[in-house]
PDB file of N, CA and C in Angstrom:
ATOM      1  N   UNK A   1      22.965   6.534 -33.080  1.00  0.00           N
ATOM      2  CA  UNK A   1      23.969   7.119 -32.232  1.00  0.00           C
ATOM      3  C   UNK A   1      23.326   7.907 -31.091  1.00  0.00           C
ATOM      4  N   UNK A   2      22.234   8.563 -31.397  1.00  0.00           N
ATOM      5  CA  UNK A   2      21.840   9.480 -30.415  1.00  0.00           C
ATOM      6  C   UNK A   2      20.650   8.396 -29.214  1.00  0.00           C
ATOM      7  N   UNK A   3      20.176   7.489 -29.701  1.00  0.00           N
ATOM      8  CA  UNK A   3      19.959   6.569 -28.628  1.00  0.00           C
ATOM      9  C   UNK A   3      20.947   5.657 -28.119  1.00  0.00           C
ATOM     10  N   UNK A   4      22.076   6.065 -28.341  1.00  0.00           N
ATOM     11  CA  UNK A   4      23.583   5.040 -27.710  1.00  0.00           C
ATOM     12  C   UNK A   4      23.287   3.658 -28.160  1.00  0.00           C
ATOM     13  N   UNK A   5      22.973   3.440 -29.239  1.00  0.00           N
ATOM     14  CA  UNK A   5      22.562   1.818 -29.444  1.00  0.00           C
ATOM     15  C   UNK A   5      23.254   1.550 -30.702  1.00  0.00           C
ATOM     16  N   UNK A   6      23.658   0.214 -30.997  1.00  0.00           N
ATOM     17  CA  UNK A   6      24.108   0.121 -32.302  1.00  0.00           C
ATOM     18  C   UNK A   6      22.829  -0.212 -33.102  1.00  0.00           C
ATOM     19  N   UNK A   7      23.118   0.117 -34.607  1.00  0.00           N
ATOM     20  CA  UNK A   7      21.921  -0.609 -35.406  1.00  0.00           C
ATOM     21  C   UNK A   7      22.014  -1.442 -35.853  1.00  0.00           C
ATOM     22  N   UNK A   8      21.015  -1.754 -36.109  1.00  0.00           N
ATOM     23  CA  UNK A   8      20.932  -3.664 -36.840  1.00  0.00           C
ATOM     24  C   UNK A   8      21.422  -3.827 -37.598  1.00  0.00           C
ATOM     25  N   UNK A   9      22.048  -5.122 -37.730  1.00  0.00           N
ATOM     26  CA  UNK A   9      23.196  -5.759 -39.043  1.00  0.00           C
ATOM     27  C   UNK A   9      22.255  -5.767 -40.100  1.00  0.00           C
ATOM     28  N   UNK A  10      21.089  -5.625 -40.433  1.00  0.00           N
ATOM     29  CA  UNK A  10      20.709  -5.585 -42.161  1.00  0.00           C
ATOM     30  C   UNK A  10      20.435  -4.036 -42.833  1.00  0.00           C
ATOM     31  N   UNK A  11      20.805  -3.002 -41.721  1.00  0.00           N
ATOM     32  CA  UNK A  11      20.869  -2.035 -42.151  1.00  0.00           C
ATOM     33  C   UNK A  11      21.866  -1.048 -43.247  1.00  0.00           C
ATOM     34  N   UNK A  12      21.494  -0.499 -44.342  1.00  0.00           N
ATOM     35  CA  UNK A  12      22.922   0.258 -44.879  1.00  0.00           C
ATOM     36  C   UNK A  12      23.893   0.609 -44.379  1.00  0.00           C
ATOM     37  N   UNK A  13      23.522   0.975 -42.746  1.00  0.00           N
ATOM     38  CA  UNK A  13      24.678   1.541 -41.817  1.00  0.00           C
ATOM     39  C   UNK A  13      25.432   0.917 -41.475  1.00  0.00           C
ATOM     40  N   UNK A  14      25.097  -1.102 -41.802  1.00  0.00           N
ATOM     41  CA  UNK A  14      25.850  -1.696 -41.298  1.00  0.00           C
ATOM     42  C   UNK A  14      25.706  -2.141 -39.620  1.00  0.00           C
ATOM     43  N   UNK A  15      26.391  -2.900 -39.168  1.00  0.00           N
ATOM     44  CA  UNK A  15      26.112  -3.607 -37.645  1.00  0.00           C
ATOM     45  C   UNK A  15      26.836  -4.325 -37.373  1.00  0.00           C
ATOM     46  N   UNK A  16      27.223  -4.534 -35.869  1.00  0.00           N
ATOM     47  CA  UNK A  16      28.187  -5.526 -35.347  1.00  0.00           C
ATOM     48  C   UNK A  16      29.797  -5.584 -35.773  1.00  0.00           C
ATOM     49  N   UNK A  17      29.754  -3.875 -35.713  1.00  0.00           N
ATOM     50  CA  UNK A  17      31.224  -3.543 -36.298  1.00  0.00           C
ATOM     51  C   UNK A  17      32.066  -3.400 -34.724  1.00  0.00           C
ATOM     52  N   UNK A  18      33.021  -4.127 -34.332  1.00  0.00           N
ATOM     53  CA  UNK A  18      34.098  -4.030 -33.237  1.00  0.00           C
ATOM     54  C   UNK A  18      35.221  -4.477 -32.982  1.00  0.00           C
ATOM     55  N   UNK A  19      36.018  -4.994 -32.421  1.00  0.00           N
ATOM     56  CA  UNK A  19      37.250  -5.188 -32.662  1.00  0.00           C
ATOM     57  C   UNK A  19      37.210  -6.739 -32.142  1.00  0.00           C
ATOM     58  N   UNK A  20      37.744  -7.698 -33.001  1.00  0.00           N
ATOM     59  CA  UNK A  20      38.055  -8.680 -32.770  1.00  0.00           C
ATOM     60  C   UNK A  20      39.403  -9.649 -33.468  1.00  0.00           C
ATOM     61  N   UNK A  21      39.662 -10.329 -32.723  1.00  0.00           N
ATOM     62  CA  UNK A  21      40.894 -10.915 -32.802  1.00  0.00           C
ATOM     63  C   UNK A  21      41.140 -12.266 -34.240  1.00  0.00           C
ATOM     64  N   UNK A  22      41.470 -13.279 -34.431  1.00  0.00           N
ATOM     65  CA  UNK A  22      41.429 -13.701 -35.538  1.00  0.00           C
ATOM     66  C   UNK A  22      41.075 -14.948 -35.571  1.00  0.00           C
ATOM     67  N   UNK A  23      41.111 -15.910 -33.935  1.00  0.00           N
ATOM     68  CA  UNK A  23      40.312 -16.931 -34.136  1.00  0.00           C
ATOM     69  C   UNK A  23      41.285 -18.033 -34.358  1.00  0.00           C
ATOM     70  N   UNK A  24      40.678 -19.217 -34.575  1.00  0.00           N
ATOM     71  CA  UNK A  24      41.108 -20.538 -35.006  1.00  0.00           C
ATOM     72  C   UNK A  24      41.549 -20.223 -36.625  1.00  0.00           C
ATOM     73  N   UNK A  25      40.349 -19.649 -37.716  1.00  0.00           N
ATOM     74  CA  UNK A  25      39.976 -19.758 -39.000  1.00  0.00           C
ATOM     75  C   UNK A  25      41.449 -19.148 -39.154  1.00  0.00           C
ATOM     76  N   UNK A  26      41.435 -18.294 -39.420  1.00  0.00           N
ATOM     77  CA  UNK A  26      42.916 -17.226 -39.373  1.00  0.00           C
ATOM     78  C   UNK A  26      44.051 -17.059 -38.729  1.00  0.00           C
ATOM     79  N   UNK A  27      44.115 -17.848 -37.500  1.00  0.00           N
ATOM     80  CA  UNK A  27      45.361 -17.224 -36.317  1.00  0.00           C
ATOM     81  C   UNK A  27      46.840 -17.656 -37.617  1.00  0.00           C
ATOM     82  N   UNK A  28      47.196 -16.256 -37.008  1.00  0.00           N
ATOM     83  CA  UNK A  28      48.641 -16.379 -37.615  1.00  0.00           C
ATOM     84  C   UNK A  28      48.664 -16.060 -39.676  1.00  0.00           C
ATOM     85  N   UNK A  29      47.001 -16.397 -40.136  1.00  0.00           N
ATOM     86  CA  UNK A  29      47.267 -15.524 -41.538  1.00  0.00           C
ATOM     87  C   UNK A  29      46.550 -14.470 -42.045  1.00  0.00           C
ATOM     88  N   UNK A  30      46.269 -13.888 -40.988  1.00  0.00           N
ATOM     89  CA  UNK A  30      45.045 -12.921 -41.000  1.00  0.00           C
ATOM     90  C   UNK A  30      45.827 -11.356 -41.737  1.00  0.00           C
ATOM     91  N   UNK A  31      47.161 -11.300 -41.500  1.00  0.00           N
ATOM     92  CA  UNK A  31      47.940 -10.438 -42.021  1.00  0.00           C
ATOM     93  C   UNK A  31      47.828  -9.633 -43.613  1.00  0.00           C
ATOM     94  N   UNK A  32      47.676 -10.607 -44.276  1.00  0.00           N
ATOM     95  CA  UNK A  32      47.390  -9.723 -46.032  1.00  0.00           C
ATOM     96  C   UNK A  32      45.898 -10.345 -46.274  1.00  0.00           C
ATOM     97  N   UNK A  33      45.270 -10.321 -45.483  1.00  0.00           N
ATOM     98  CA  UNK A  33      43.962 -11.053 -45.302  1.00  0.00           C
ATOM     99  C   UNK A  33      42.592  -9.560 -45.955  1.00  0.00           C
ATOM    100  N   UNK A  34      41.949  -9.285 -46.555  1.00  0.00           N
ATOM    101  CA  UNK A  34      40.810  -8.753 -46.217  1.00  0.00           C
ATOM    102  C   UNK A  34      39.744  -9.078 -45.319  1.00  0.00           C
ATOM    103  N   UNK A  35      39.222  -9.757 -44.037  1.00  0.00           N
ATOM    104  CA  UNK A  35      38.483 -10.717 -43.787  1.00  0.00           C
ATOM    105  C   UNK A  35      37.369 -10.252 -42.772  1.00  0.00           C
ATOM    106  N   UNK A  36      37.428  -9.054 -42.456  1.00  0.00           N
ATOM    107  CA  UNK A  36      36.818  -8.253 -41.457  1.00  0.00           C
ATOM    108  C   UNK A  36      35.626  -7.780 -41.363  1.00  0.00           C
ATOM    109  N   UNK A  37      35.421  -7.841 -42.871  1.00  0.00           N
ATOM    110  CA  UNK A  37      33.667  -7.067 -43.073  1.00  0.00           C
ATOM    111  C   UNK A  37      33.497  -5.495 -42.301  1.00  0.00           C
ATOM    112  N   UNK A  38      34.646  -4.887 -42.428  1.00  0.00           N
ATOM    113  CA  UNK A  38      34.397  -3.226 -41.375  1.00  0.00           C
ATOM    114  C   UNK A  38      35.000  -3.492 -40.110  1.00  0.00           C
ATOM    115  N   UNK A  39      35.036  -4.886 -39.493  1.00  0.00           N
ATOM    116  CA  UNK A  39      35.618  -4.797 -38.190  1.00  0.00           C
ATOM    117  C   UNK A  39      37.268  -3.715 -38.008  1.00  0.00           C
ATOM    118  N   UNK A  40      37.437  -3.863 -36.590  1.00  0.00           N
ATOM    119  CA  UNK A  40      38.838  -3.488 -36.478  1.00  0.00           C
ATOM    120  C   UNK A  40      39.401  -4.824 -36.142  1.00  0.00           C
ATOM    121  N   UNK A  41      40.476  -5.762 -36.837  1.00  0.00           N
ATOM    122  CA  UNK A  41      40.890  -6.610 -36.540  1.00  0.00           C
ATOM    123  C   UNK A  41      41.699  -7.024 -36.047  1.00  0.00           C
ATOM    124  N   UNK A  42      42.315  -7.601 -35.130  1.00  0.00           N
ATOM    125  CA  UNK A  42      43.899  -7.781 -34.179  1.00  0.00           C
ATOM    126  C   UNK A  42      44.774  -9.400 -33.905  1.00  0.00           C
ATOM    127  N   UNK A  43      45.105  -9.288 -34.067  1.00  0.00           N
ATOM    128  CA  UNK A  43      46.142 -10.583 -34.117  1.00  0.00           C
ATOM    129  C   UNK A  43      45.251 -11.131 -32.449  1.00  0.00           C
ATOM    130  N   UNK A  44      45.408 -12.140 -32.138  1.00  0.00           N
ATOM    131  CA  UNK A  44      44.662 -12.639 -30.727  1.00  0.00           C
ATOM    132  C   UNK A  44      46.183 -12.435 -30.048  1.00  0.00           C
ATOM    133  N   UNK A  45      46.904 -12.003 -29.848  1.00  0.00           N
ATOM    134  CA  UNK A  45      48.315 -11.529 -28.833  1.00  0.00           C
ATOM    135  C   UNK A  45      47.818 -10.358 -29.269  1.00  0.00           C
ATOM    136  N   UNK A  46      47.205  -9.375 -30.066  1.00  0.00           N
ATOM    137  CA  UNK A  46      47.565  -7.975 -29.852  1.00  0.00           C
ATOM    138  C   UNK A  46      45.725  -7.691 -28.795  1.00  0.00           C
ATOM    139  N   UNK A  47      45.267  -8.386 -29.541  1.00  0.00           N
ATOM    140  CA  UNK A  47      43.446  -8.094 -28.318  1.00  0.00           C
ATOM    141  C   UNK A  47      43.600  -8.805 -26.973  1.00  0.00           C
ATOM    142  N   UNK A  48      44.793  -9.662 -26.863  1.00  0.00           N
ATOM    143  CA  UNK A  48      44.916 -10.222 -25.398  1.00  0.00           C
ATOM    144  C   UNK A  48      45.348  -9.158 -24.538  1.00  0.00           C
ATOM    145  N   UNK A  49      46.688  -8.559 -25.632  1.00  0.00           N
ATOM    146  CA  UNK A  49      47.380  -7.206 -24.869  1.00  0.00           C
ATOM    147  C   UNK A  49      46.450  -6.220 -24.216  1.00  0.00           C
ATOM    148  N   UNK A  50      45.465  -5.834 -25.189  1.00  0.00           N
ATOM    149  CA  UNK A  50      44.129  -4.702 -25.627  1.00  0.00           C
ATOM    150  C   UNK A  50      43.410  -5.140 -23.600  1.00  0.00           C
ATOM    151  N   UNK A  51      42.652  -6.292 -24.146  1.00  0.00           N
ATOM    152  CA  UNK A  51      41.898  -6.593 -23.083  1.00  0.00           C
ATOM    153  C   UNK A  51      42.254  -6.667 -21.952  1.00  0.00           C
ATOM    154  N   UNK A  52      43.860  -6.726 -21.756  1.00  0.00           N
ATOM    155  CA  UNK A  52      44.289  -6.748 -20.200  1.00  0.00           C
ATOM    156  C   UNK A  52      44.328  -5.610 -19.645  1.00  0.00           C
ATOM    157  N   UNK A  53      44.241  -4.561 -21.011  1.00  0.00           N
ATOM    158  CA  UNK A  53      44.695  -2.995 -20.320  1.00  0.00           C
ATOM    159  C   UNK A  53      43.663  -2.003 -20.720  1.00  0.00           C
ATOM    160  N   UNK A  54      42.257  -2.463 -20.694  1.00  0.00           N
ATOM    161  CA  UNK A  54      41.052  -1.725 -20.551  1.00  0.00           C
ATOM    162  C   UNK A  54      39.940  -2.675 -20.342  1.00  0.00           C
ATOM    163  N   UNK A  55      39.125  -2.139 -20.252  1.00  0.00           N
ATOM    164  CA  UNK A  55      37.354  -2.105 -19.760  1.00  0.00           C
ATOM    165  C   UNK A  55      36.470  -2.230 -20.785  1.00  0.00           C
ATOM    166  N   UNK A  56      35.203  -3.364 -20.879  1.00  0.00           N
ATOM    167  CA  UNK A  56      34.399  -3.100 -21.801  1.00  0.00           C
ATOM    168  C   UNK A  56      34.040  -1.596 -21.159  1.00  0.00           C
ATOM    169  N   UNK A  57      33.027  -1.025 -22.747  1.00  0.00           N
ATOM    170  CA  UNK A  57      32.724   0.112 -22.585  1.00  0.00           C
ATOM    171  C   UNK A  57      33.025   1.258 -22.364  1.00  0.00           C
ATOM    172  N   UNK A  58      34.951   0.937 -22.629  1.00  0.00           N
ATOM    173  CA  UNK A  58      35.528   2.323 -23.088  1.00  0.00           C
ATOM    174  C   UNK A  58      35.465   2.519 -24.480  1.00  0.00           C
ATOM    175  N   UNK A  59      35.334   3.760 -24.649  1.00  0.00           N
ATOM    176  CA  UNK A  59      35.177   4.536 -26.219  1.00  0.00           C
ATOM    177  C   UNK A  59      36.561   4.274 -26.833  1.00  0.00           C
ATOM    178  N   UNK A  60      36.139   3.987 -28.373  1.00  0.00           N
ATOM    179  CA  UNK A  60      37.093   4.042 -29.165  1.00  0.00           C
ATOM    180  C   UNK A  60      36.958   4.957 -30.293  1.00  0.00           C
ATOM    181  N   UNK A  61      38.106   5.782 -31.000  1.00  0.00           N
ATOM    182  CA  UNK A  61      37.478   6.392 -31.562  1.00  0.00           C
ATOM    183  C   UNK A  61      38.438   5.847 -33.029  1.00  0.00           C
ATOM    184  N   UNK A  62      38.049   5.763 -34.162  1.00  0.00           N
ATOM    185  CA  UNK A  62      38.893   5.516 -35.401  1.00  0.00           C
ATOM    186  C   UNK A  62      38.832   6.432 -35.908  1.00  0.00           C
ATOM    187  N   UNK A  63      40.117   6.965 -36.490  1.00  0.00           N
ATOM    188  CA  UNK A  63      40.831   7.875 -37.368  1.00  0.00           C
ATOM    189  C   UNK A  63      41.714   7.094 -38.013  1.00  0.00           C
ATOM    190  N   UNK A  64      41.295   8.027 -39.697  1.00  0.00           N
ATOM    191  CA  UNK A  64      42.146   7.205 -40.885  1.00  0.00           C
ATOM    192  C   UNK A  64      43.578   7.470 -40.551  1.00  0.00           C
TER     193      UNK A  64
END
């Protein structure tokens, strides 16, 4: 965190955690799905919405 970098996916901390949409594999049953591995996951109409109305490299912050 303090070098602004993510860490590597074989780390305990985990890696390549961000928000993505559901794809071919899933579109439309991704709903009672576990399938994310930590991601934040979004229907591809709700990250189309997302992406029209911000910028890579705005901060996100998650709260439970």
């Amino acid at each position: 965190h303090q070098q602004d970098e993510q860490p590597p996916d074989d780390t305990p901390l985990g890696g390549g955690i961000g928000l993505h949409g559901e794809g071919e594999r899933w579109a439309g049953d991704s709903r009672d799905l576990d399938w994310t591995y930590g991601c934040i996951a979004l229907t591809d109409a709700d990250l189309d919405f997302l992406i029209a109305r911000t910028r890579p490299g705005v901060p996100v912050e998650i709260r439970p």
